[in-house]
Amino acid sequence: AQRVTQPEKLLSVFKGAPVELKCNYSYSGSPELFWYVQYSRQRLQLLLRHISRESIKGFTADLNKGETSFHLKKPFAQEEDSAMYYCALSGMDSNYQLIWGAGTKLIIKP
Amino acid sequence: GAGVSQSPSNKVTEKGKDVELRCDPISGHTALYWYRQRLGQGLEFLIYFQGNSAPDKSGLPSDRFSAERTGESVSTLTIQRTQQEDSAVYLCASSFTYQPQHFGDGTRLSIL
């Protein structure tokens, strides 16, 4: 079954601390993985995709096919990182539609 | 603007009424998606259009929900005989085929 699991509904860390938002997936083929972010009162937007291998706003995510994970990491959290984060995948088996995780609310404490 | 536009931004209606939500995708985007986001929950897929056709309607929660797209552009999501459990934010997204989705601000629907 195709599934994206974000085990933490809520993650709270102090400013300056490292952040890791977990994402695990179940997919039979070769998926493309994404992280989307929704800041307060803003629209949902793409943060990064694994094929780009970019660092956006200090965030990185590496696709680990062995562990079927795509965790989002940032070494030093900032208050403006507080937002809702969604992991998603797409692939041929899903007709390239996005399969979404339930989301993790990240709160950065001052 | 060049982004996905949804209207109305807020809609309050009485239980049992019909509502129509509109989505204007980014020009040229062939794919269009509707999602529902209940308070405190993740995204729930409703329906997907490729051009004007809807190859996947599997997410529509009941036959009270329907959607159409015309001119490979504007889409409307219609909810008939609204129920309180229909209260949610309805999000629309569009994309080029197989490319990342761009989202609108959503319509916040409240059923009294």
Coordinates of N, CA and C in Angstrom, one line a residue:
Chain A
A1 N 0.8 -1.2 0.0 CA 0.0 0.0 0.0 C 0.9 1.2 0.0
Q2 N 0.4 2.3 -0.7 CA 1.1 3.5 -0.8 C 0.7 4.4 0.5
R3 N 1.7 4.8 1.2 CA 1.4 5.5 2.4 C 2.6 6.4 2.8
V4 N 2.2 7.5 3.4 CA 3.2 8.4 4.0 C 2.9 8.6 5.4
T5 N 3.9 8.4 6.3 CA 3.7 8.5 7.7 C 4.5 9.6 8.3
Q6 N 3.9 10.5 9.0 CA 4.6 11.5 9.8 C 4.2 11.2 11.2
P7 N 5.1 10.6 12.0 CA 4.8 10.1 13.3 C 4.5 11.1 14.3
E8 N 5.0 12.3 14.1 CA 4.8 13.4 15.1 C 3.7 14.4 14.6
K9 N 2.7 14.5 15.4 CA 1.7 15.6 15.1 C 2.2 16.9 15.5
L10 N 3.0 16.9 16.5 CA 3.5 18.2 17.1 C 5.0 18.0 17.5
L11 N 5.8 19.0 17.1 CA 7.2 19.0 17.5 C 7.5 20.4 18.0
S12 N 8.1 20.4 19.2 CA 8.4 21.7 19.8 C 9.9 21.7 20.2
V13 N 10.6 22.7 19.7 CA 12.1 22.8 20.0 C 12.4 24.2 20.3
F14 N 13.5 24.4 21.0 CA 14.0 25.8 21.2 C 14.8 26.3 20.0
K15 N 14.7 27.6 19.9 CA 15.4 28.4 18.9 C 16.9 28.0 19.0
G16 N 17.5 27.8 17.9 CA 18.9 27.4 17.9 C 19.2 25.9 18.0
A17 N 18.2 25.2 18.4 CA 18.4 23.7 18.5 C 18.2 23.0 17.1
P18 N 18.7 21.8 16.9 CA 18.5 21.1 15.7 C 17.1 20.6 15.6
V19 N 16.6 20.5 14.4 CA 15.2 20.1 14.1 C 15.3 18.9 13.1
E20 N 14.5 17.9 13.4 CA 14.3 16.8 12.5 C 12.8 16.4 12.5
L21 N 12.2 16.6 11.3 CA 10.8 16.2 11.2 C 10.8 14.8 10.4
K22 N 10.2 13.8 11.0 CA 10.3 12.5 10.4 C 9.2 12.2 9.4
C23 N 9.6 11.5 8.4 CA 8.7 11.1 7.3 C 9.2 9.7 6.8
N24 N 8.3 8.8 6.9 CA 8.5 7.4 6.4 C 7.4 7.1 5.3
Y25 N 7.8 6.3 4.4 CA 6.9 6.0 3.3 C 6.8 4.5 3.0
S26 N 5.8 4.2 2.4 CA 5.6 2.8 1.9 C 5.2 2.9 0.4
Y27 N 6.0 2.4 -0.5 CA 5.8 2.5 -1.9 C 6.6 1.5 -2.6
S28 N 6.0 0.8 -3.6 CA 6.6 -0.3 -4.3 C 7.6 0.1 -5.3
G29 N 7.4 1.2 -5.9 CA 8.3 1.6 -7.0 C 9.4 2.7 -6.6
S30 N 9.7 3.6 -7.5 CA 10.6 4.7 -7.2 C 9.9 6.0 -7.0
P31 N 9.6 6.4 -5.8 CA 8.8 7.6 -5.7 C 9.6 8.9 -5.7
E32 N 8.9 9.9 -5.9 CA 9.5 11.3 -5.7 C 9.0 11.8 -4.4
L33 N 9.8 12.3 -3.6 CA 9.4 12.8 -2.3 C 9.5 14.3 -2.2
F34 N 8.5 14.9 -1.5 CA 8.4 16.3 -1.3 C 8.2 16.7 0.2
W35 N 8.6 17.9 0.5 CA 8.1 18.5 1.7 C 7.4 19.8 1.3
Y36 N 6.2 20.0 1.9 CA 5.4 21.2 1.7 C 5.3 21.9 3.1
V37 N 5.2 23.2 3.1 CA 5.1 23.9 4.4 C 4.0 24.9 4.3
Q38 N 3.3 25.1 5.4 CA 2.2 26.1 5.5 C 2.5 27.0 6.7
Y39 N 2.9 28.2 6.5 CA 3.1 29.1 7.5 C 1.8 29.7 7.9
S40 N 1.7 30.3 9.1 CA 0.4 30.8 9.6 C -0.1 31.9 8.6
R41 N -1.4 31.6 8.3 CA -2.1 32.6 7.4 C -1.5 32.7 6.0
Q42 N -0.8 31.7 5.6 CA -0.2 31.6 4.2 C -0.7 30.3 3.6
R43 N -0.6 30.3 2.3 CA -0.9 29.1 1.5 C 0.1 28.0 1.6
L44 N -0.3 26.8 1.4 CA 0.6 25.7 1.4 C 1.6 25.9 0.2
Q45 N 2.8 25.6 0.4 CA 3.8 25.9 -0.6 C 4.9 24.8 -0.6
L46 N 5.5 24.5 -1.7 CA 6.5 23.5 -1.8 C 7.8 24.1 -1.1
L47 N 8.4 23.2 -0.2 CA 9.6 23.6 0.4 C 10.8 23.0 -0.3
L48 N 10.8 21.7 -0.5 CA 11.8 21.1 -1.3 C 11.4 19.7 -1.8
R49 N 12.1 19.2 -2.8 CA 11.8 17.9 -3.4 C 13.1 17.2 -3.5
H50 N 13.1 15.9 -3.4 CA 14.4 15.2 -3.2 C 15.2 15.2 -4.5
I51 N 14.6 15.3 -5.6 CA 15.4 15.2 -6.8 C 16.2 16.5 -7.0
S52 N 15.8 17.6 -6.3 CA 16.5 18.8 -6.5 C 17.8 18.8 -5.6
R53 N 17.8 18.1 -4.6 CA 18.9 18.0 -3.6 C 19.3 19.4 -3.2
E54 N 18.4 20.3 -3.0 CA 18.7 21.7 -2.6 C 18.6 21.8 -1.1
S55 N 19.1 22.9 -0.6 CA 18.8 23.4 0.8 C 18.0 24.6 0.7
I56 N 16.8 24.6 1.3 CA 15.9 25.7 1.2 C 15.7 26.2 2.6
K57 N 15.9 27.5 2.9 CA 15.8 28.1 4.2 C 16.5 27.3 5.3
G58 N 17.7 26.7 4.9 CA 18.5 25.9 5.8 C 18.0 24.5 6.0
F59 N 16.9 24.1 5.4 CA 16.4 22.8 5.5 C 17.0 21.9 4.4
T60 N 17.3 20.6 4.8 CA 17.7 19.6 3.9 C 16.9 18.3 4.1
A61 N 16.8 17.5 3.1 CA 16.1 16.2 3.3 C 16.8 15.2 2.4
D62 N 17.1 14.1 2.9 CA 17.8 13.1 2.1 C 16.9 11.8 2.0
L63 N 16.7 11.4 0.8 CA 15.9 10.2 0.6 C 16.8 8.9 1.0
N64 N 16.3 8.2 1.9 CA 17.0 6.9 2.3 C 16.1 5.8 1.9
K65 N 16.5 5.2 0.8 CA 15.6 4.1 0.2 C 15.6 2.9 1.1
G66 N 16.8 2.6 1.8 CA 16.8 1.5 2.6 C 15.9 1.6 3.8
E67 N 15.8 2.7 4.4 CA 14.9 2.9 5.5 C 13.6 3.5 5.1
T68 N 13.4 3.7 3.8 CA 12.2 4.4 3.3 C 11.8 5.6 4.1
S69 N 12.8 6.5 4.2 CA 12.5 7.7 4.9 C 13.0 8.9 4.1
F70 N 12.4 10.1 4.5 CA 12.7 11.3 3.9 C 12.6 12.4 5.0
H71 N 13.4 12.3 6.0 CA 13.3 13.2 7.1 C 13.8 14.6 6.8
L72 N 13.2 15.6 7.3 CA 13.5 17.0 7.1 C 14.4 17.5 8.2
K73 N 15.5 18.1 7.9 CA 16.4 18.5 9.0 C 16.9 19.9 8.8
K74 N 17.1 20.5 10.0 CA 17.8 21.9 10.0 C 18.6 21.9 11.2
P75 N 19.9 22.4 11.1 CA 20.8 22.3 12.2 C 20.5 23.3 13.3
F76 N 19.9 24.5 13.0 CA 19.7 25.5 14.0 C 18.3 26.1 13.7
A77 N 17.3 25.8 14.5 CA 16.0 26.3 14.2 C 15.8 27.7 14.5
Q78 N 15.0 28.4 13.7 CA 14.7 29.8 13.9 C 13.2 29.9 14.1
E79 N 12.8 31.0 14.8 CA 11.4 31.2 15.2 C 10.5 31.2 13.9
E80 N 11.0 31.7 12.8 CA 10.2 31.8 11.6 C 10.0 30.5 11.0
D81 N 10.6 29.4 11.5 CA 10.4 28.1 11.0 C 9.1 27.5 11.5
S82 N 8.5 28.1 12.5 CA 7.2 27.6 13.1 C 6.2 27.5 12.0
A83 N 5.6 26.3 11.7 CA 4.7 26.1 10.6 C 4.2 24.7 10.7
M84 N 3.3 24.4 9.7 CA 2.9 23.0 9.5 C 3.6 22.5 8.4
Y85 N 4.2 21.3 8.5 CA 5.0 20.7 7.5 C 4.4 19.4 7.1
Y86 N 4.3 19.2 5.8 CA 3.7 18.0 5.2 C 4.7 17.3 4.3
C87 N 4.8 16.0 4.5 CA 5.6 15.2 3.6 C 4.7 14.5 2.6
A88 N 5.1 14.4 1.3 CA 4.3 13.8 0.3 C 5.1 13.0 -0.7
L89 N 4.5 12.1 -1.3 CA 5.2 11.4 -2.4 C 4.3 11.3 -3.6
S90 N 5.0 11.1 -4.8 CA 4.3 10.8 -6.0 C 5.1 9.8 -6.8
G91 N 4.4 9.1 -7.6 CA 5.0 8.1 -8.5 C 4.1 7.5 -9.4
M92 N 4.6 6.6 -10.3 CA 3.8 6.0 -11.3 C 2.6 5.2 -10.8
D93 N 2.9 4.6 -9.7 CA 1.8 3.7 -9.1 C 0.6 4.6 -8.6
S94 N 0.8 5.8 -8.4 CA -0.3 6.7 -7.9 C -0.6 7.7 -9.0
N95 N -0.3 7.3 -10.3 CA -0.5 8.2 -11.4 C 0.0 9.6 -11.2
Y96 N 1.1 9.6 -10.4 CA 1.9 10.9 -10.1 C 1.1 11.8 -9.3
Q97 N 0.0 11.4 -8.7 CA -0.7 12.2 -7.7 C 0.0 12.2 -6.4
L98 N -0.1 13.2 -5.6 CA 0.6 13.3 -4.3 C -0.2 12.5 -3.3
I99 N 0.6 11.7 -2.6 CA 0.0 11.0 -1.4 C 0.6 11.7 -0.2
W100 N -0.2 12.2 0.7 CA 0.2 13.1 1.8 C 0.3 12.4 3.1
G101 N 1.3 12.9 3.9 CA 1.3 12.6 5.3 C 0.3 13.5 6.0
A102 N 0.1 13.2 7.3 CA -0.9 13.9 8.1 C -0.4 15.2 8.6
G103 N 0.9 15.5 8.4 CA 1.5 16.8 8.8 C 2.1 16.8 10.2
T104 N 3.1 17.6 10.4 CA 3.7 17.9 11.7 C 3.7 19.3 12.0
K105 N 3.1 19.7 13.1 CA 3.2 21.1 13.5 C 4.5 21.4 14.2
L106 N 5.3 22.3 13.7 CA 6.6 22.6 14.3 C 6.4 23.9 15.0
I107 N 6.8 23.9 16.3 CA 6.8 25.2 17.1 C 8.2 25.4 17.6
I108 N 8.7 26.6 17.3 CA 10.0 27.0 17.7 C 9.9 27.9 18.9
K109 N 10.3 27.5 20.0 CA 10.2 28.3 21.2 C 11.4 29.3 21.3
P110 N 11.1 30.5 21.8 CA 12.2 31.5 21.8 C 13.2 31.2 23.0
Chain B
G1 N -2.8 38.4 -10.4 CA -1.7 37.6 -10.0 C -1.5 36.3 -10.8
A2 N -0.4 35.6 -10.6 CA -0.2 34.4 -11.4 C -0.4 33.2 -10.6
G3 N -0.9 33.3 -9.4 CA -1.1 32.1 -8.5 C -2.5 31.5 -8.7
V4 N -2.7 30.4 -8.0 CA -4.0 29.8 -7.9 C -5.0 30.7 -7.1
S5 N -6.1 30.9 -7.7 CA -7.1 31.8 -7.0 C -8.3 31.0 -6.7
Q6 N -8.8 31.2 -5.4 CA -10.0 30.5 -5.0 C -11.0 31.5 -4.5
S7 N -12.3 31.2 -4.8 CA -13.3 32.1 -4.3 C -14.6 31.3 -3.9
P8 N -15.4 31.7 -2.9 CA -15.0 32.8 -2.0 C -13.9 32.4 -1.0
S9 N -13.4 33.3 -0.3 CA -12.3 32.9 0.7 C -13.0 32.4 1.9
N10 N -14.2 32.8 2.2 CA -15.0 32.3 3.3 C -16.4 32.2 2.9
K11 N -17.0 31.1 3.4 CA -18.4 30.9 3.1 C -19.1 30.3 4.4
V12 N -20.2 31.0 4.8 CA -21.0 30.5 5.9 C -22.3 30.2 5.4
T13 N -22.9 29.0 5.6 CA -24.2 28.7 5.1 C -24.9 27.8 6.1
E14 N -26.2 27.7 5.9 CA -27.0 26.8 6.7 C -27.0 25.4 6.3
K15 N -27.1 24.5 7.2 CA -27.2 23.1 6.9 C -28.3 22.9 5.9
G16 N -28.0 22.0 4.9 CA -29.0 21.7 3.9 C -28.9 22.5 2.6
K17 N -28.2 23.6 2.7 CA -28.1 24.5 1.5 C -27.0 23.9 0.6
D18 N -27.0 24.3 -0.7 CA -26.0 23.9 -1.6 C -24.9 25.0 -1.7
V19 N -23.7 24.6 -1.9 CA -22.6 25.6 -2.0 C -21.8 25.3 -3.2
E20 N -21.2 26.3 -3.8 CA -20.3 26.1 -5.0 C -19.0 26.9 -4.7
L21 N -17.9 26.2 -4.9 CA -16.6 26.7 -4.6 C -15.9 26.8 -6.0
R22 N -15.1 27.9 -6.1 CA -14.5 28.1 -7.4 C -13.0 28.1 -7.3
C23 N -12.3 27.5 -8.4 CA -10.9 27.6 -8.4 C -10.4 28.0 -9.8
D24 N -9.5 29.0 -9.8 CA -8.9 29.5 -11.0 C -7.4 29.0 -11.0
P25 N -7.0 28.1 -11.8 CA -5.7 27.6 -11.7 C -4.7 28.5 -12.4
I26 N -3.4 28.2 -12.2 CA -2.4 28.9 -12.9 C -2.6 28.6 -14.4
S27 N -2.5 29.7 -15.2 CA -2.7 29.5 -16.6 C -1.7 28.5 -17.2
G28 N -2.3 27.6 -18.0 CA -1.5 26.6 -18.6 C -1.3 25.3 -17.9
H29 N -1.7 25.3 -16.6 CA -1.6 24.1 -15.8 C -2.6 23.1 -16.2
T30 N -2.2 21.9 -16.6 CA -3.1 20.9 -17.1 C -3.8 20.1 -16.0
A31 N -3.1 20.0 -14.8 CA -3.7 19.2 -13.7 C -4.3 20.1 -12.7
L32 N -5.4 19.7 -12.1 CA -6.0 20.5 -11.0 C -6.6 19.5 -10.0
Y33 N -6.4 19.9 -8.7 CA -6.7 19.0 -7.6 C -7.6 19.8 -6.6
W34 N -8.4 19.0 -6.0 CA -9.2 19.6 -4.9 C -8.9 18.7 -3.6
Y35 N -8.7 19.4 -2.5 CA -8.4 18.7 -1.2 C -9.4 19.4 -0.2
R36 N -9.5 18.6 0.9 CA -10.3 19.1 2.1 C -9.3 19.0 3.3
Q37 N -9.4 20.1 4.1 CA -8.5 20.1 5.3 C -9.4 20.4 6.5
R38 N -9.7 19.4 7.3 CA -10.5 19.7 8.4 C -9.6 20.3 9.5
L39 N -10.2 20.9 10.5 CA -9.4 21.6 11.5 C -8.5 20.6 12.2
G40 N -7.2 21.0 12.2 CA -6.2 20.1 12.9 C -5.8 18.8 12.3
Q41 N -6.3 18.7 11.0 CA -6.0 17.4 10.3 C -5.2 17.7 9.1
G42 N -4.8 16.6 8.4 CA -4.0 16.8 7.2 C -4.9 16.9 6.0
L43 N -4.3 16.9 4.8 CA -5.0 17.0 3.6 C -5.7 15.8 3.2
E44 N -6.9 15.9 2.8 CA -7.8 14.8 2.3 C -8.0 15.0 0.8
F45 N -7.5 14.1 0.0 CA -7.7 14.2 -1.5 C -9.2 14.1 -1.8
L46 N -9.7 14.9 -2.7 CA -11.1 14.8 -3.1 C -11.2 14.3 -4.6
I47 N -10.6 15.1 -5.5 CA -10.7 14.8 -6.9 C -9.6 15.5 -7.7
Y48 N -9.3 14.9 -8.8 CA -8.2 15.3 -9.7 C -8.7 15.4 -11.1
F49 N -8.3 16.5 -11.7 CA -8.6 16.7 -13.2 C -7.3 16.7 -14.0
Q50 N -7.3 16.1 -15.1 CA -6.3 16.2 -16.1 C -7.0 16.8 -17.3
G51 N -6.7 18.0 -17.7 CA -7.5 18.7 -18.6 C -8.9 18.9 -18.0
N52 N -9.9 18.6 -18.8 CA -11.3 18.7 -18.3 C -11.9 17.3 -17.7
S53 N -11.0 16.3 -17.8 CA -11.5 15.0 -17.4 C -11.0 14.7 -16.0
A54 N -11.9 13.9 -15.2 CA -11.5 13.6 -13.9 C -11.3 12.1 -13.8
P55 N -10.0 11.7 -14.0 CA -9.7 10.2 -14.0 C -9.8 9.6 -12.6
D56 N -9.8 10.5 -11.5 CA -9.8 10.0 -10.2 C -10.8 10.8 -9.4
K57 N -11.9 10.2 -9.1 CA -12.9 10.8 -8.2 C -13.0 10.1 -6.9
S58 N -12.0 9.2 -6.6 CA -12.2 8.3 -5.5 C -12.3 9.0 -4.2
G59 N -11.8 10.2 -4.1 CA -11.8 10.9 -2.8 C -13.1 11.6 -2.4
L60 N -14.0 11.7 -3.4 CA -15.3 12.4 -3.1 C -16.0 11.6 -2.0
P61 N -16.3 12.3 -0.9 CA -16.8 11.5 0.3 C -18.2 11.0 0.1
S62 N -19.0 11.6 -0.7 CA -20.4 11.2 -0.9 C -20.9 11.7 -2.2
D63 N -22.1 11.2 -2.6 CA -22.7 11.7 -3.9 C -23.2 13.1 -3.8
R64 N -23.1 13.7 -2.6 CA -23.5 15.1 -2.5 C -22.4 16.1 -3.1
F65 N -21.2 15.5 -3.2 CA -20.0 16.2 -3.8 C -19.9 16.0 -5.3
S66 N -19.7 17.0 -6.0 CA -19.4 16.9 -7.4 C -18.5 18.0 -7.8
A67 N -17.8 17.8 -8.9 CA -16.9 18.8 -9.4 C -16.8 18.8 -10.9
E68 N -16.6 19.9 -11.5 CA -16.3 20.0 -13.0 C -15.3 21.0 -13.3
R69 N -14.7 20.8 -14.5 CA -13.7 21.7 -15.0 C -14.0 22.0 -16.4
T70 N -13.9 23.3 -16.8 CA -14.2 23.6 -18.2 C -13.1 24.4 -18.8
G71 N -12.9 24.3 -20.1 CA -11.9 25.0 -20.8 C -10.5 24.8 -20.3
E72 N -10.3 23.6 -19.7 CA -9.0 23.3 -19.1 C -8.6 24.4 -18.2
S73 N -9.5 25.0 -17.5 CA -9.2 26.1 -16.7 C -10.0 26.1 -15.4
V74 N -11.0 26.9 -15.3 CA -11.7 27.0 -14.0 C -12.4 25.7 -13.6
S75 N -12.4 25.5 -12.3 CA -13.1 24.3 -11.7 C -14.0 24.8 -10.6
T76 N -15.2 24.1 -10.5 CA -16.1 24.3 -9.4 C -16.3 23.0 -8.7
L77 N -16.3 23.1 -7.4 CA -16.7 22.0 -6.5 C -18.0 22.4 -5.9
T78 N -19.0 21.5 -6.1 CA -20.3 21.7 -5.6 C -20.6 20.7 -4.5
I79 N -21.1 21.2 -3.4 CA -21.6 20.4 -2.3 C -23.1 20.6 -2.1
Q80 N -23.9 19.6 -2.3 CA -25.3 19.7 -2.2 C -25.8 19.3 -0.8
R81 N -26.8 19.9 -0.3 CA -27.4 19.6 1.0 C -26.4 19.5 2.1
T82 N -25.7 20.6 2.3 CA -24.5 20.6 3.2 C -24.9 20.1 4.6
Q83 N -23.9 19.4 5.1 CA -24.0 18.9 6.5 C -22.9 19.5 7.3
Q84 N -23.0 19.5 8.6 CA -22.0 20.1 9.5 C -20.6 19.5 9.3
E85 N -20.6 18.3 9.0 CA -19.3 17.6 8.9 C -18.6 18.1 7.6
D86 N -19.3 18.8 6.8 CA -18.6 19.4 5.6 C -17.8 20.6 5.9
S87 N -17.9 21.1 7.1 CA -17.1 22.3 7.5 C -15.7 22.0 7.4
A88 N -14.9 22.8 6.7 CA -13.5 22.6 6.5 C -12.9 23.7 5.6
V89 N -11.6 23.6 5.4 CA -11.0 24.5 4.4 C -10.9 23.6 3.1
Y90 N -11.4 24.1 2.0 CA -11.3 23.4 0.7 C -10.2 24.0 -0.1
L91 N -9.1 23.2 -0.4 CA -8.0 23.7 -1.1 C -8.0 23.2 -2.5
C92 N -7.5 24.1 -3.4 CA -7.3 23.8 -4.8 C -5.9 23.9 -5.1
A93 N -5.4 23.0 -6.0 CA -4.0 23.1 -6.4 C -3.9 22.8 -7.9
S94 N -2.9 23.4 -8.6 CA -2.8 23.1 -10.0 C -1.3 22.8 -10.3
S95 N -1.1 22.2 -11.4 CA 0.3 21.9 -11.8 C 0.4 21.6 -13.3
F96 N 1.6 21.6 -13.8 CA 1.8 21.0 -15.1 C 1.9 19.5 -14.8
T97 N 1.6 18.7 -15.7 CA 1.5 17.2 -15.5 C 2.8 16.7 -14.9
Y98 N 2.7 16.0 -13.8 CA 3.9 15.4 -13.1 C 4.8 16.4 -12.5
Q99 N 4.3 17.6 -12.3 CA 5.2 18.6 -11.7 C 4.6 19.0 -10.3
P100 N 5.4 19.7 -9.4 CA 4.8 20.0 -8.1 C 3.6 20.9 -8.2
Q101 N 2.8 20.7 -7.2 CA 1.5 21.4 -7.2 C 1.6 22.8 -6.5
H102 N 0.9 23.7 -7.0 CA 0.8 25.1 -6.5 C -0.6 25.3 -5.9
F103 N -0.7 25.7 -4.7 CA -1.9 25.8 -4.0 C -2.5 27.2 -3.9
G104 N -3.8 27.2 -3.8 CA -4.5 28.5 -3.5 C -4.6 28.7 -2.0
D105 N -5.3 29.8 -1.7 CA -5.4 30.1 -0.2 C -6.6 29.3 0.4
G106 N -7.4 28.7 -0.4 CA -8.5 27.9 0.2 C -9.8 28.7 0.4
T107 N -10.8 27.9 0.5 CA -12.1 28.5 0.9 C -12.5 27.8 2.2
R108 N -12.7 28.7 3.2 CA -13.1 28.2 4.5 C -14.6 28.1 4.6
L109 N -15.1 26.9 4.7 CA -16.6 26.6 4.6 C -17.1 26.3 6.0
S110 N -18.0 27.1 6.5 CA -18.6 26.8 7.8 C -20.1 26.5 7.6
I111 N -20.5 25.4 8.1 CA -22.0 25.0 8.0 C -22.6 25.2 9.4
L112 N -23.6 26.0 9.5 CA -24.3 26.3 10.7 C -25.3 25.2 11.1

